[in-house]
Tab-separated table of C-alpha atoms and ligand atoms in Angstrom:
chain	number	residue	atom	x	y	z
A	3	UNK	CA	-27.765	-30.557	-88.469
A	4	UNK	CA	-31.071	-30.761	-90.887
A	5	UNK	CA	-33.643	-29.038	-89.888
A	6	UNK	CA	-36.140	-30.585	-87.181
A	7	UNK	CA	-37.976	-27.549	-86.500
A	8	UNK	CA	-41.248	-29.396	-87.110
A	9	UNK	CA	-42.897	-31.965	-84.983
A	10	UNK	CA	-43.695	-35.523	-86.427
A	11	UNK	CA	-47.267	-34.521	-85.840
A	12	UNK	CA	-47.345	-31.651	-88.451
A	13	UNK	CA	-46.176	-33.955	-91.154
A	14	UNK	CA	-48.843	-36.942	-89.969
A	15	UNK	CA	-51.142	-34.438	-90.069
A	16	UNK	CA	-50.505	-33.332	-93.556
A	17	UNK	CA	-50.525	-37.148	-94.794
A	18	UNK	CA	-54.048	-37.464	-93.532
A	19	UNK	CA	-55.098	-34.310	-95.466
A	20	UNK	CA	-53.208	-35.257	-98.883
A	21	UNK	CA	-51.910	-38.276	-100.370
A	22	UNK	CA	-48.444	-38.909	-100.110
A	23	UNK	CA	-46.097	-38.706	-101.888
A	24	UNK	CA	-45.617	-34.488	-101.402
A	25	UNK	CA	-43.159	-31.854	-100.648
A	26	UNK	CA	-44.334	-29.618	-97.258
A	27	UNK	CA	-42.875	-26.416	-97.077
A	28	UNK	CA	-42.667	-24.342	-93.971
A	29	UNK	CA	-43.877	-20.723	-94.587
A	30	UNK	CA	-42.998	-19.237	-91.295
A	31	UNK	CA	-38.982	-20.921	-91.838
A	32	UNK	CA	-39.225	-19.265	-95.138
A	33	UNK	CA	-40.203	-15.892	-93.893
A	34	UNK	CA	-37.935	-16.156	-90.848
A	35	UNK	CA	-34.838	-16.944	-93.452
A	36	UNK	CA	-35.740	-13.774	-95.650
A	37	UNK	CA	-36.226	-11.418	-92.401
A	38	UNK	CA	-32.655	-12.678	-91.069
A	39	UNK	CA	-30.752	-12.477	-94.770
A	40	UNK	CA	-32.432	-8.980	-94.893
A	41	UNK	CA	-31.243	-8.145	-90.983
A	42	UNK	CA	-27.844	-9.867	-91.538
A	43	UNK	CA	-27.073	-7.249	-94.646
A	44	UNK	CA	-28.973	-4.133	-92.717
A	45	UNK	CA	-26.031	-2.306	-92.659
A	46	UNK	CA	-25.651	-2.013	-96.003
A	47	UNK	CA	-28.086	0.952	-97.571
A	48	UNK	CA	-29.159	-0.381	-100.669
A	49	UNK	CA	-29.538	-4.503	-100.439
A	50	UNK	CA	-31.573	-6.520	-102.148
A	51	UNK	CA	-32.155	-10.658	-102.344
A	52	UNK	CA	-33.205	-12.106	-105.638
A	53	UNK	CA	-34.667	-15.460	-105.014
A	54	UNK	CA	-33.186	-17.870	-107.118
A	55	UNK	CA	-36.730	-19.152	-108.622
A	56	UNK	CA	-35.222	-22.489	-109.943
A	57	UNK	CA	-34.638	-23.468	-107.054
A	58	UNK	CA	-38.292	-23.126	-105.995
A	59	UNK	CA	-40.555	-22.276	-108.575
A	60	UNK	CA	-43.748	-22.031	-107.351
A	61	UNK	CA	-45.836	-18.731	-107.452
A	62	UNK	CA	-47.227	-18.909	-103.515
A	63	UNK	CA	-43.587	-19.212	-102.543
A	64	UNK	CA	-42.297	-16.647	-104.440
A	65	UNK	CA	-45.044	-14.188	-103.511
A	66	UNK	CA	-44.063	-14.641	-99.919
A	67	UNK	CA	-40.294	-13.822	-100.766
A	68	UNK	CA	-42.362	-10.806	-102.366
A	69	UNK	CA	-44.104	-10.121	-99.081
A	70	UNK	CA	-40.583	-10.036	-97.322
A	71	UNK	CA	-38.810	-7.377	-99.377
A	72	UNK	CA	-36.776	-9.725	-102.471
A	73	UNK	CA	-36.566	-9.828	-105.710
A	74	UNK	CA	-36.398	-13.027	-107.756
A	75	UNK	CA	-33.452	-14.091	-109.962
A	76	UNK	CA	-34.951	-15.936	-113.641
A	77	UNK	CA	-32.673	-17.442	-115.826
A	78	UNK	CA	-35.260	-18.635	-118.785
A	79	UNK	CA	-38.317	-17.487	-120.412
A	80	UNK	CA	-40.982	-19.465	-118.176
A	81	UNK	CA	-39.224	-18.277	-114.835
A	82	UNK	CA	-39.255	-14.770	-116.455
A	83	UNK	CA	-43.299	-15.431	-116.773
A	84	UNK	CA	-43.765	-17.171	-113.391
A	85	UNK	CA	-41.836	-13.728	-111.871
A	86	UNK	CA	-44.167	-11.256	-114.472
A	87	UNK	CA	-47.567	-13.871	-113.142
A	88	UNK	CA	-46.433	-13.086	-109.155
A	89	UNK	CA	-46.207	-9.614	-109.666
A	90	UNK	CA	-42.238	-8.584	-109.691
A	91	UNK	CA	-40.999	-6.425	-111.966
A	92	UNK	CA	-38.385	-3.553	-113.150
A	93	UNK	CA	-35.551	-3.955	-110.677
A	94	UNK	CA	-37.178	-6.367	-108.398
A	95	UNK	CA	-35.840	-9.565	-111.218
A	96	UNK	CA	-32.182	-10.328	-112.367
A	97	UNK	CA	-32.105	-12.254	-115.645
A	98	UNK	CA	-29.088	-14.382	-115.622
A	99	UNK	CA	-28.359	-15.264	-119.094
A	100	UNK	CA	-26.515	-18.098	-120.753
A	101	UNK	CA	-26.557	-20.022	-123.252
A	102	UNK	CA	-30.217	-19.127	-124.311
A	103	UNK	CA	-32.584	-17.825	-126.845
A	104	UNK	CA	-31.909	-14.147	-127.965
A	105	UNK	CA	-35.906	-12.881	-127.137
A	106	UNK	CA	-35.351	-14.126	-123.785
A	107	UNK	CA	-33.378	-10.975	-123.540
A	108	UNK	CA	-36.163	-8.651	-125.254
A	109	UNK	CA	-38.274	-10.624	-122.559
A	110	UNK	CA	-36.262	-9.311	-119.692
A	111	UNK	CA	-35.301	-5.864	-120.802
A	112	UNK	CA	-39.322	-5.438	-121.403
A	113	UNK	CA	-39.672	-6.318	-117.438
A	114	UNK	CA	-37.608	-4.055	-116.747
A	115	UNK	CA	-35.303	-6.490	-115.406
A	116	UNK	CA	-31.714	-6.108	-114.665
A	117	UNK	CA	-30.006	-8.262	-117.025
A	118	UNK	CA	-26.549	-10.037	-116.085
A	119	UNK	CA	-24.658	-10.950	-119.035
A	120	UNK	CA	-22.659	-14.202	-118.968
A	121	UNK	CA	-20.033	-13.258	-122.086
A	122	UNK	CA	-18.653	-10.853	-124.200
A	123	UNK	CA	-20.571	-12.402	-127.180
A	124	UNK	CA	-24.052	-11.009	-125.327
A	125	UNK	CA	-23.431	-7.615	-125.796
A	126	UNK	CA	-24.165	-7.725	-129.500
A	127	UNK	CA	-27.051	-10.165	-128.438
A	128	UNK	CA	-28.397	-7.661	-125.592
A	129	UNK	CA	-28.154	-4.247	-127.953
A	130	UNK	CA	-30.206	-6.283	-130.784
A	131	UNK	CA	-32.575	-8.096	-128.740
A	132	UNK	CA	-34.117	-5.100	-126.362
A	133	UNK	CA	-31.025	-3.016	-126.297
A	134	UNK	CA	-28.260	-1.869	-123.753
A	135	UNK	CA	-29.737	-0.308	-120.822
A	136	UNK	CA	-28.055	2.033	-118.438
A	137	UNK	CA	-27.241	-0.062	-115.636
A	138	UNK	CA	-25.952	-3.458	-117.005
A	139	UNK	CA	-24.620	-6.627	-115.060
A	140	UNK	CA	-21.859	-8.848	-115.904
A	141	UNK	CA	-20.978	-12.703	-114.237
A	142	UNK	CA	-16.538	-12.567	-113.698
A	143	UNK	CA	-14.935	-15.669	-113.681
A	144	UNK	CA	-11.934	-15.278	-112.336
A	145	UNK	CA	-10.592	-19.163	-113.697
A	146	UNK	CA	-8.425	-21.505	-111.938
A	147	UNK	CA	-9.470	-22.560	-108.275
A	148	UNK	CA	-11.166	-20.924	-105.973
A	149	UNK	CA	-9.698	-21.394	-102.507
A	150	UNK	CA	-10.844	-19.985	-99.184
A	151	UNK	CA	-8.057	-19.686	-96.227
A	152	UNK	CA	-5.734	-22.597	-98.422
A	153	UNK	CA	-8.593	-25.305	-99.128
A	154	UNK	CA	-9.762	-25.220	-103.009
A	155	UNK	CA	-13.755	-24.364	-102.659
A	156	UNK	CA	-14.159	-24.812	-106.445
A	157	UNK	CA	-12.830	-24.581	-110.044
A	158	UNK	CA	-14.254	-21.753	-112.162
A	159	UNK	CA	-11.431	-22.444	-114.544
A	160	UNK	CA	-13.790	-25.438	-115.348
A	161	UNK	CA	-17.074	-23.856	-115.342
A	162	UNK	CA	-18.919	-22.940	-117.743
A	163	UNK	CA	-20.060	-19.417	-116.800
A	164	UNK	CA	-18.774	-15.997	-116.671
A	165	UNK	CA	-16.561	-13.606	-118.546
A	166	UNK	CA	-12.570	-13.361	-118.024
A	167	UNK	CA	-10.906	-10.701	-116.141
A	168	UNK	CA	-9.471	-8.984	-119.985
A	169	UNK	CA	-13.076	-9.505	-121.391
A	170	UNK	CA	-14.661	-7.696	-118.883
A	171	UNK	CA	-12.325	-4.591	-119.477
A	172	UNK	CA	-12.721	-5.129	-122.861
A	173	UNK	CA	-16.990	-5.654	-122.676
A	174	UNK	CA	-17.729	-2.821	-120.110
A	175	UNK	CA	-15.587	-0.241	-122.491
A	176	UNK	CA	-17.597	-1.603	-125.078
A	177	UNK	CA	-21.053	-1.175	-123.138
A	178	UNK	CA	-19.995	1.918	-121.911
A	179	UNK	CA	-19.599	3.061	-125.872
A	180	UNK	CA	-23.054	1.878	-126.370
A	181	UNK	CA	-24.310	3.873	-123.911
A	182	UNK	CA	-24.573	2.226	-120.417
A	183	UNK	CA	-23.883	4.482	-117.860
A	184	UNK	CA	-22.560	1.728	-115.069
A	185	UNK	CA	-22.226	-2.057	-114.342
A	186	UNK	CA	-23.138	-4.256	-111.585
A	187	UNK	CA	-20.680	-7.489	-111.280
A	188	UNK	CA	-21.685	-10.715	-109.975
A	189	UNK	CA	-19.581	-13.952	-109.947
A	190	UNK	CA	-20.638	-17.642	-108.617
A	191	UNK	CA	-17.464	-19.513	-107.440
A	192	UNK	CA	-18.453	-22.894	-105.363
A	193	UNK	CA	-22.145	-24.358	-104.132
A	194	UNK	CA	-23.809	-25.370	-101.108
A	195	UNK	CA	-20.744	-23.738	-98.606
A	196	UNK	CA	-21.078	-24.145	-95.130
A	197	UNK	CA	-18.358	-21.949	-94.300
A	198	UNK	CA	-19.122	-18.392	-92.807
A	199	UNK	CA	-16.468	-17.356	-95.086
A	200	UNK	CA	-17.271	-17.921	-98.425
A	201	UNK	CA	-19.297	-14.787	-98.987
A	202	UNK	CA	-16.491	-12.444	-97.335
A	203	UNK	CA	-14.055	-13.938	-99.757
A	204	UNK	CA	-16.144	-13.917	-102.614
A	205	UNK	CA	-17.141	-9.924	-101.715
A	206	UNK	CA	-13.783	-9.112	-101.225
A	207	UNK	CA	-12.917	-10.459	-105.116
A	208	UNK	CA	-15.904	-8.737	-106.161
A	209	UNK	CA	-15.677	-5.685	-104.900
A	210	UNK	CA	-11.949	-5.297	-105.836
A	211	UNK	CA	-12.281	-6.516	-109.496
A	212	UNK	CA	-15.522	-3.767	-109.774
A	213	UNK	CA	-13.203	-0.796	-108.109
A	214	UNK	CA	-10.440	-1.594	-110.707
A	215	UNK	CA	-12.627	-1.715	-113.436
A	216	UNK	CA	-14.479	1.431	-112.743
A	217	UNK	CA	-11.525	3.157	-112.492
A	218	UNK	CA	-10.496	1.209	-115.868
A	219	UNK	CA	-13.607	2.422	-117.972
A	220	UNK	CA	-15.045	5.603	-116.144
A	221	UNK	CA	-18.372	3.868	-115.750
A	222	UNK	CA	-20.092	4.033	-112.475
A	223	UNK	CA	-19.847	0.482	-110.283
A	224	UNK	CA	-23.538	0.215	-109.335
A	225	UNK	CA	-24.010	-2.878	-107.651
A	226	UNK	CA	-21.932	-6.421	-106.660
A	227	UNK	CA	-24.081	-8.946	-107.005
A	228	UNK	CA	-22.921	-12.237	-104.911
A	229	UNK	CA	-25.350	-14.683	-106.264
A	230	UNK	CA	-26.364	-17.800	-104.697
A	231	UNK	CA	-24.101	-20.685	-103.241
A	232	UNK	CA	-24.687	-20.260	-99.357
A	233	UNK	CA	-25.388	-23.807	-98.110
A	234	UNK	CA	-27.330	-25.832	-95.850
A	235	UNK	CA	-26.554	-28.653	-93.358
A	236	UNK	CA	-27.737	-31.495	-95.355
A	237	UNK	CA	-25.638	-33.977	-92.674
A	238	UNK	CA	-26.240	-34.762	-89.260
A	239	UNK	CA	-22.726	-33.429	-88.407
A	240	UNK	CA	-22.388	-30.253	-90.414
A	241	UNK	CA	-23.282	-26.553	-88.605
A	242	UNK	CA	-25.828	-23.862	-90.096
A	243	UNK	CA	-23.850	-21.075	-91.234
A	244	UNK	CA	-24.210	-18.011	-89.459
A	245	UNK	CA	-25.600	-15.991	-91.453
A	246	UNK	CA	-25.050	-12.725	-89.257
A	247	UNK	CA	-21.083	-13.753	-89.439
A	248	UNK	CA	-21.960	-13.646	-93.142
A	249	UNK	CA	-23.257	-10.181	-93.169
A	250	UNK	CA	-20.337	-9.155	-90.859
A	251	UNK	CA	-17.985	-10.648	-93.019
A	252	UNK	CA	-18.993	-8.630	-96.151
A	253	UNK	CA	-19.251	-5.603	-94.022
A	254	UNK	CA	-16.129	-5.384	-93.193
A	255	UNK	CA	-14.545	-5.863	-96.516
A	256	UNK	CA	-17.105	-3.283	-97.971
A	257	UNK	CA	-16.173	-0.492	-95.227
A	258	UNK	CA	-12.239	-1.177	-96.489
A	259	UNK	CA	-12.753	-0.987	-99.869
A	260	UNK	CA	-15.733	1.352	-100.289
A	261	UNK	CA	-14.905	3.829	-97.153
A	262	UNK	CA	-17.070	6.166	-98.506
A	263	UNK	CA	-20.175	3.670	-99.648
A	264	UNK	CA	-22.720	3.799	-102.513
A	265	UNK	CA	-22.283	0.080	-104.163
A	266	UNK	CA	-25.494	-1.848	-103.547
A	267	UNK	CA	-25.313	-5.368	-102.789
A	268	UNK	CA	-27.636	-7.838	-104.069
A	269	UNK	CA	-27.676	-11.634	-102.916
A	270	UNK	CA	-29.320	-14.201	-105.274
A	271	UNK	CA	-29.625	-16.862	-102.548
A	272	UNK	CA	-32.146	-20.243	-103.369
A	273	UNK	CA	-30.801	-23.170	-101.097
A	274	UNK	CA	-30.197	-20.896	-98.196
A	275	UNK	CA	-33.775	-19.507	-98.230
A	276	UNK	CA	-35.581	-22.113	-98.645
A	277	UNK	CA	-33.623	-25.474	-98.450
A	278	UNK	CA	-34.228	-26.766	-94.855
A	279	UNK	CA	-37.660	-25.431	-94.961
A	280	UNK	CA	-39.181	-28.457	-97.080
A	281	UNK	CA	-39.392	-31.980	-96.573
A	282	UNK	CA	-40.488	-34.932	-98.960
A	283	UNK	CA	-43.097	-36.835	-97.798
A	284	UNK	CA	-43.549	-40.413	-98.377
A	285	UNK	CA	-44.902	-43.394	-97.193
A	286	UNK	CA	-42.712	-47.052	-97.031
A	287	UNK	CA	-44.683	-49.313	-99.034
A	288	UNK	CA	-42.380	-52.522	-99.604
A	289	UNK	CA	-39.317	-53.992	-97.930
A	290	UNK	CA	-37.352	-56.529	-99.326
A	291	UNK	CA	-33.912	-58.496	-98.026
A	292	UNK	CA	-31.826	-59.925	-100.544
A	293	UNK	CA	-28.021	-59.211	-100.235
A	294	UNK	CA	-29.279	-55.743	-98.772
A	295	UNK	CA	-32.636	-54.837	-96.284
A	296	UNK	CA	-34.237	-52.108	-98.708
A	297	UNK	CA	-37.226	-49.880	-98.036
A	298	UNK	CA	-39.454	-48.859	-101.152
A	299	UNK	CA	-40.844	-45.570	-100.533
A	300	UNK	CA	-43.934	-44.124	-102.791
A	301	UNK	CA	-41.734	-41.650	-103.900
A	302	UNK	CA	-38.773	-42.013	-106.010
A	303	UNK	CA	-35.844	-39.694	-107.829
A	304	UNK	CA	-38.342	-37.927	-109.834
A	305	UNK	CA	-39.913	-36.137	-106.732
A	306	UNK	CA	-36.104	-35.426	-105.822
A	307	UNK	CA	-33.091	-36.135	-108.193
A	308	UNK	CA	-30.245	-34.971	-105.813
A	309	UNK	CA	-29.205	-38.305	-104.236
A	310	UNK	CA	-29.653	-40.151	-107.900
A	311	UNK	CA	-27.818	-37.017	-109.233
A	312	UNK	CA	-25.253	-36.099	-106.971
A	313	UNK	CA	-25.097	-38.795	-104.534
A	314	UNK	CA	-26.642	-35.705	-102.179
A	315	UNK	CA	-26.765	-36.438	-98.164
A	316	UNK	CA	-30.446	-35.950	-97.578
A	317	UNK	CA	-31.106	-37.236	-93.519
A	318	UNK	CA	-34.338	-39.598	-93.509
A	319	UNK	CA	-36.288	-39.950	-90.010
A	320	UNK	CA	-39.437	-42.198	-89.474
A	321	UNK	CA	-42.364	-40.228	-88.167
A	322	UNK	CA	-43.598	-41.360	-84.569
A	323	UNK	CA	-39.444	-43.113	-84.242
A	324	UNK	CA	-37.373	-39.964	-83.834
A	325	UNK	CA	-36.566	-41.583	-80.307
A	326	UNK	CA	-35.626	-45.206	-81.678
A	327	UNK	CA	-32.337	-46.869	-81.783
A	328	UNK	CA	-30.677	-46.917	-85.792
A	329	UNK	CA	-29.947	-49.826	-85.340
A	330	UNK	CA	-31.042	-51.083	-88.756
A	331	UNK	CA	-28.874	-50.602	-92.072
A	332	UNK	CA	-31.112	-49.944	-95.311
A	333	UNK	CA	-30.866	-48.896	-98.550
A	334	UNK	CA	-34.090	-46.704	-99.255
A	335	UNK	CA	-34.863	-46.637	-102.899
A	336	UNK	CA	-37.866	-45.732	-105.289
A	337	UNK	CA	-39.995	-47.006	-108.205
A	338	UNK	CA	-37.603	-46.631	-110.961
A	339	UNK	CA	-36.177	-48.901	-112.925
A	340	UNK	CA	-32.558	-47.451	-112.590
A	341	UNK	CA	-30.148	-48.554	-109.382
A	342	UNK	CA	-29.558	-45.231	-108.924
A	343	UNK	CA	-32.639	-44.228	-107.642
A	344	UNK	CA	-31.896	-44.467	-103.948
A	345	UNK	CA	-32.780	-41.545	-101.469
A	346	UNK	CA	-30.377	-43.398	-99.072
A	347	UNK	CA	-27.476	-46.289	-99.167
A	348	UNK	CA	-25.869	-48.156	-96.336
A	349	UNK	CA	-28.411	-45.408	-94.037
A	350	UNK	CA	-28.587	-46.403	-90.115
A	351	UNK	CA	-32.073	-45.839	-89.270
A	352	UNK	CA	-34.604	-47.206	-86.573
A	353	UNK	CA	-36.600	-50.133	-88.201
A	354	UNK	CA	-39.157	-49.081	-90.647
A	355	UNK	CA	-42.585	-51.062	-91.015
A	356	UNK	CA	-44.625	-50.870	-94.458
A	357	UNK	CA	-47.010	-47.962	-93.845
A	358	UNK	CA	-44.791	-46.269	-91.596
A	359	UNK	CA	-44.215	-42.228	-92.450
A	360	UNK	CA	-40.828	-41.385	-93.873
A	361	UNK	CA	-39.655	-37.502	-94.200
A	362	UNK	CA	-36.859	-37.042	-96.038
A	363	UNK	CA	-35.279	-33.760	-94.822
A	364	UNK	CA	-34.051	-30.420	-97.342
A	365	UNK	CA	-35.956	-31.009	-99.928
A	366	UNK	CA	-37.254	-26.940	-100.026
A	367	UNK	CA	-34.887	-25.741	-102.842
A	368	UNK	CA	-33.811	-28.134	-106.081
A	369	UNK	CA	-35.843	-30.550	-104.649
A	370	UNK	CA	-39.516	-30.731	-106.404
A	371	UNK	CA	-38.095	-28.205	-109.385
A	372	UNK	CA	-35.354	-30.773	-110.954
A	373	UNK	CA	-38.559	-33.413	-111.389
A	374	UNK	CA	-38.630	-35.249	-114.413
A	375	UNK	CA	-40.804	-37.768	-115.601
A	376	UNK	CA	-38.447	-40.942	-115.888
A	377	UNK	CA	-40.692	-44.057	-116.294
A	378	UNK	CA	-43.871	-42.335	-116.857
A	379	UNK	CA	-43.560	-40.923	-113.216
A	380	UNK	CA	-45.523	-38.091	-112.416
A	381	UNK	CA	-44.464	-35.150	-109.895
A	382	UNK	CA	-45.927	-34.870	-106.752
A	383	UNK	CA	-48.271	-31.770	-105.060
A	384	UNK	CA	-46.401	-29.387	-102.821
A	385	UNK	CA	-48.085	-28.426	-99.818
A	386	UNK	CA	-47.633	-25.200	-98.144
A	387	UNK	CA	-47.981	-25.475	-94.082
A	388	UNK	CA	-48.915	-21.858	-93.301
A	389	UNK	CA	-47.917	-19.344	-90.026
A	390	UNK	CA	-51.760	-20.638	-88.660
A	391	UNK	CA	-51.166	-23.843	-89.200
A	392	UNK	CA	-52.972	-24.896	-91.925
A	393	UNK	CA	-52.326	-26.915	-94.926
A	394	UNK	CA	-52.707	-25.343	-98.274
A	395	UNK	CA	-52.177	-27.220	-101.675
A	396	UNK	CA	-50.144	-25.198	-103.647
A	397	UNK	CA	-49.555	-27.178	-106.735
A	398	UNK	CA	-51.410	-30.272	-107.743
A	399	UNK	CA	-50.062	-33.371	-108.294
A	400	UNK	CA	-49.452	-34.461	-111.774
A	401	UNK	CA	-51.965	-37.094	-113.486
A	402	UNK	CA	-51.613	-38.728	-116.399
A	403	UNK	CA	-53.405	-36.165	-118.485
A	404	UNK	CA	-50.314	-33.793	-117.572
A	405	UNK	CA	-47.891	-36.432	-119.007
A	406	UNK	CA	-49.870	-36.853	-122.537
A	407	UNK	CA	-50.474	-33.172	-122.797
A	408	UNK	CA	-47.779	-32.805	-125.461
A	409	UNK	CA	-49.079	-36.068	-127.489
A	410	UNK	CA	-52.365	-34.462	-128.544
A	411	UNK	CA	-51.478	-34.467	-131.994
A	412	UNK	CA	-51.665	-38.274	-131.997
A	413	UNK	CA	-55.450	-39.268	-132.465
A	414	UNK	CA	-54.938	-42.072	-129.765
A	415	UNK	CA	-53.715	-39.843	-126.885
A	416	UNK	CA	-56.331	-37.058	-127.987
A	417	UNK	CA	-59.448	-38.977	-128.022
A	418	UNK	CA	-57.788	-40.725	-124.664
A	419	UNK	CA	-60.501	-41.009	-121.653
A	420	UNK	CA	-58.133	-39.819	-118.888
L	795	PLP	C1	-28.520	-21.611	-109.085
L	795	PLP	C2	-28.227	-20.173	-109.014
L	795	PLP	C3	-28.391	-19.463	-107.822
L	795	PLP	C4	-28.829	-20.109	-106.530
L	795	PLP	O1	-27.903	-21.005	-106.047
L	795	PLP	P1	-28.072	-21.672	-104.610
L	795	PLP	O2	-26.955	-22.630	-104.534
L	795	PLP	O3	-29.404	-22.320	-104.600
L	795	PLP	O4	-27.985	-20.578	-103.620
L	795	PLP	C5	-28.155	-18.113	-107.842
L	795	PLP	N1	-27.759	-17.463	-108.966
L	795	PLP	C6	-27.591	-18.114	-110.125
L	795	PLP	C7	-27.190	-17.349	-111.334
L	795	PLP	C8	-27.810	-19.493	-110.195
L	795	PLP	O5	-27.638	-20.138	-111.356
């Protein structure tokens, strides 16, 4: 079920303070995520979450993670500098690397940043851009499909990330001779699960893999690191997961396999966290009935890509209708000239009047942060709705200054009266 934990008249309220469209994110869900990730994994002595900051880049939200004990997880240089700007550093930020500049690795090892190597070929990369440090992480991909309990859960055979099981033997004897002193391993091996089971399973890979290969290369396994990939119930008919079956889960394949402790976990959650606490707000501003009824909302893919992208489930109510009958069948699209840019197709929902206020649900994490500016579009504000209930902007909208900002070499865009 998405997340109705706030009334219609928080999000009227917020459309009388700011002009729509606008994500609204819900600082006390966000705090009350991080408290019960950081409850759910108590047991364990040394655990840590690093925020996934792509999926929510903005500095107020990340200082609030800060606030409630986690780290943030960068994978470029401007998420490195939004993490330096909010005041992490040292072993509160995981850079995940990839296919990316070299510096971006001086950048990180200057933090102080744990640094998570995606392939063999970054060693040489890492020891001449900042060096090897002592305690190094690297991403496993373990190939083929990832199953959990018989159902396939995803195909790292096909993905792009991570080192294979004979290249980590072969890297971490390599780092070791370079002078790291021990290895935190992380792996990534299917998105958005619902299941209560998927971080078990993935723990229990992890944390067998990192035994082996500690015994394989003498180096000390640090941490397991079991990224993001927790998911939310985009769909009327899915269930949250349980997050304290989560924690259970991985506790009981950590007190098999490490009987006698001292690996630290470390979670780099993003959807989880802050997913279901943010919520697109729009207003309906045409309708139109042709071989379809469609809606036109003020907002379009560019404030959120997913359902142009993906074909993502995001659930759509009508402010002041949560009580009316569905008993209309839209398609609710945007401004964009591109017939993909629908945030719902074929969607039941109660009849919707021009002016009416639409909320399109999950929007908190990949929602605002995969904008792009498609058609001369510009991204919306983000609005923070604090524990006292006010309303704080915490980024601006875009205006067209923002979009020509990178034509000021052109005398006509320079001298420009925006
Ligand atoms: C995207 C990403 C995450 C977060 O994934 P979610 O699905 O939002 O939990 C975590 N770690 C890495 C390395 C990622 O690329």
């Amino acid at each position: 079920m998405p997340n109705f934990s706030l009334a219609d008249s928080v999000f009227q309220r917020a459309a009388e303070a700011f002009p729509t469209p606008f994500h609204l994110y819900d600082e006390q869900g966000i705090r009350n995520n991080a408290r019960a990730l950081n409850q759910a994994f108590a047991w364990c002595k040394d655990f840590e979450e690093y925020f996934a900051v792509k999926a929510l880049p903005n500095p107020t939200v990340l200082r609030i993670l800060k606030e409630e004990g986690c780290g943030v997880d960068c994978s470029s240089r401007t998420e490195l500098m939004l993490a330096e700007a909010c005041g992490f550093s040292g072993r509160d930020i995981m850079f995940s690397a990839n296919a990316m500049p070299d510096d971006e690795f001086t950048y990180a090892r200057q933090l102080g940043a744990f640094v998570n190597l995606d392939d063999v070929t970054h060693i040489d990369i890492l020891k001449e851009n900042g060096g090897i440090p002592k305690t190094v992480c690297c991403r496993y991909n373990p190939g083929g499909d990832f199953s959990i309990s018989g159902t396939i859960m995803g195909n790292p055979g096909e993905a792009k990330y991570g080192f294979t099981y004979a290249q980590l033997e072969e890297g971490l004897m390599k780092l070791k001779e370079l002078g790291a002193e021990e290895f935190g391993l992380h792996a990534f091996l299917s998105s958005n699960t619902i299941t209560n089971d998927y971080y078990p399973t993935l723990a229990r890979l992890l944390f067998e893999a990192g035994k082996k290969l500690s015994a394989l290369t003498g180096l000390k396994l640090a941490f397991i690191n079991l990224s993001g990939g927790v998911g939310i119930p985009y769909r009327p008919d899915q269930e949250k997961t349980d997050i304290m079956q989560v924690g259970e889960g991985v506790r009981k394949a950590y007190e098999e396999i490490f009987p006698e402790g001292g690996v630290a976990i470390k979670t780099e959650l993003g959807r989880w966290m802050t997913g279901p606490n943010g919520w697109l707000v729009t207003h309906a501003t045409h309708h139109k009935d042709t071989y379809r009824h469609y809606i036109g909302l003020d907002a379009c893919a560019v404030n959120l890509m997913r359902p142009a992208m993906y074909e993502a489930y995001h659930h759509i109510t009508v402010c002041g209708k949560r009580d009316w009958p569905c008993d209309h069948v839209y398609d609710v699209t945007g401004s964009l000239c591109e017939n993909n840019d629908k945030f719902a197709i074929n969607r039941s929902l109660p009849e919707i009047n021009e002016g009416n206020l639409v909320v399109i649900h999950d929007t908190g994490a990949h929602g605002h942060a995969m904008g792009y500016n498609y058609n001369g579009r510009l991204r919306s504000a983000e609005v923070l709705y604090t524990t006292d209930g006010q309303y704080k902007l915490i980024r601006r909208a875009e205006t067209p200054r923002d979009y020509f900002a990178t034509l000021d070499m052109d005398d006509a865009f320079g001298k420009m009266k925006l």
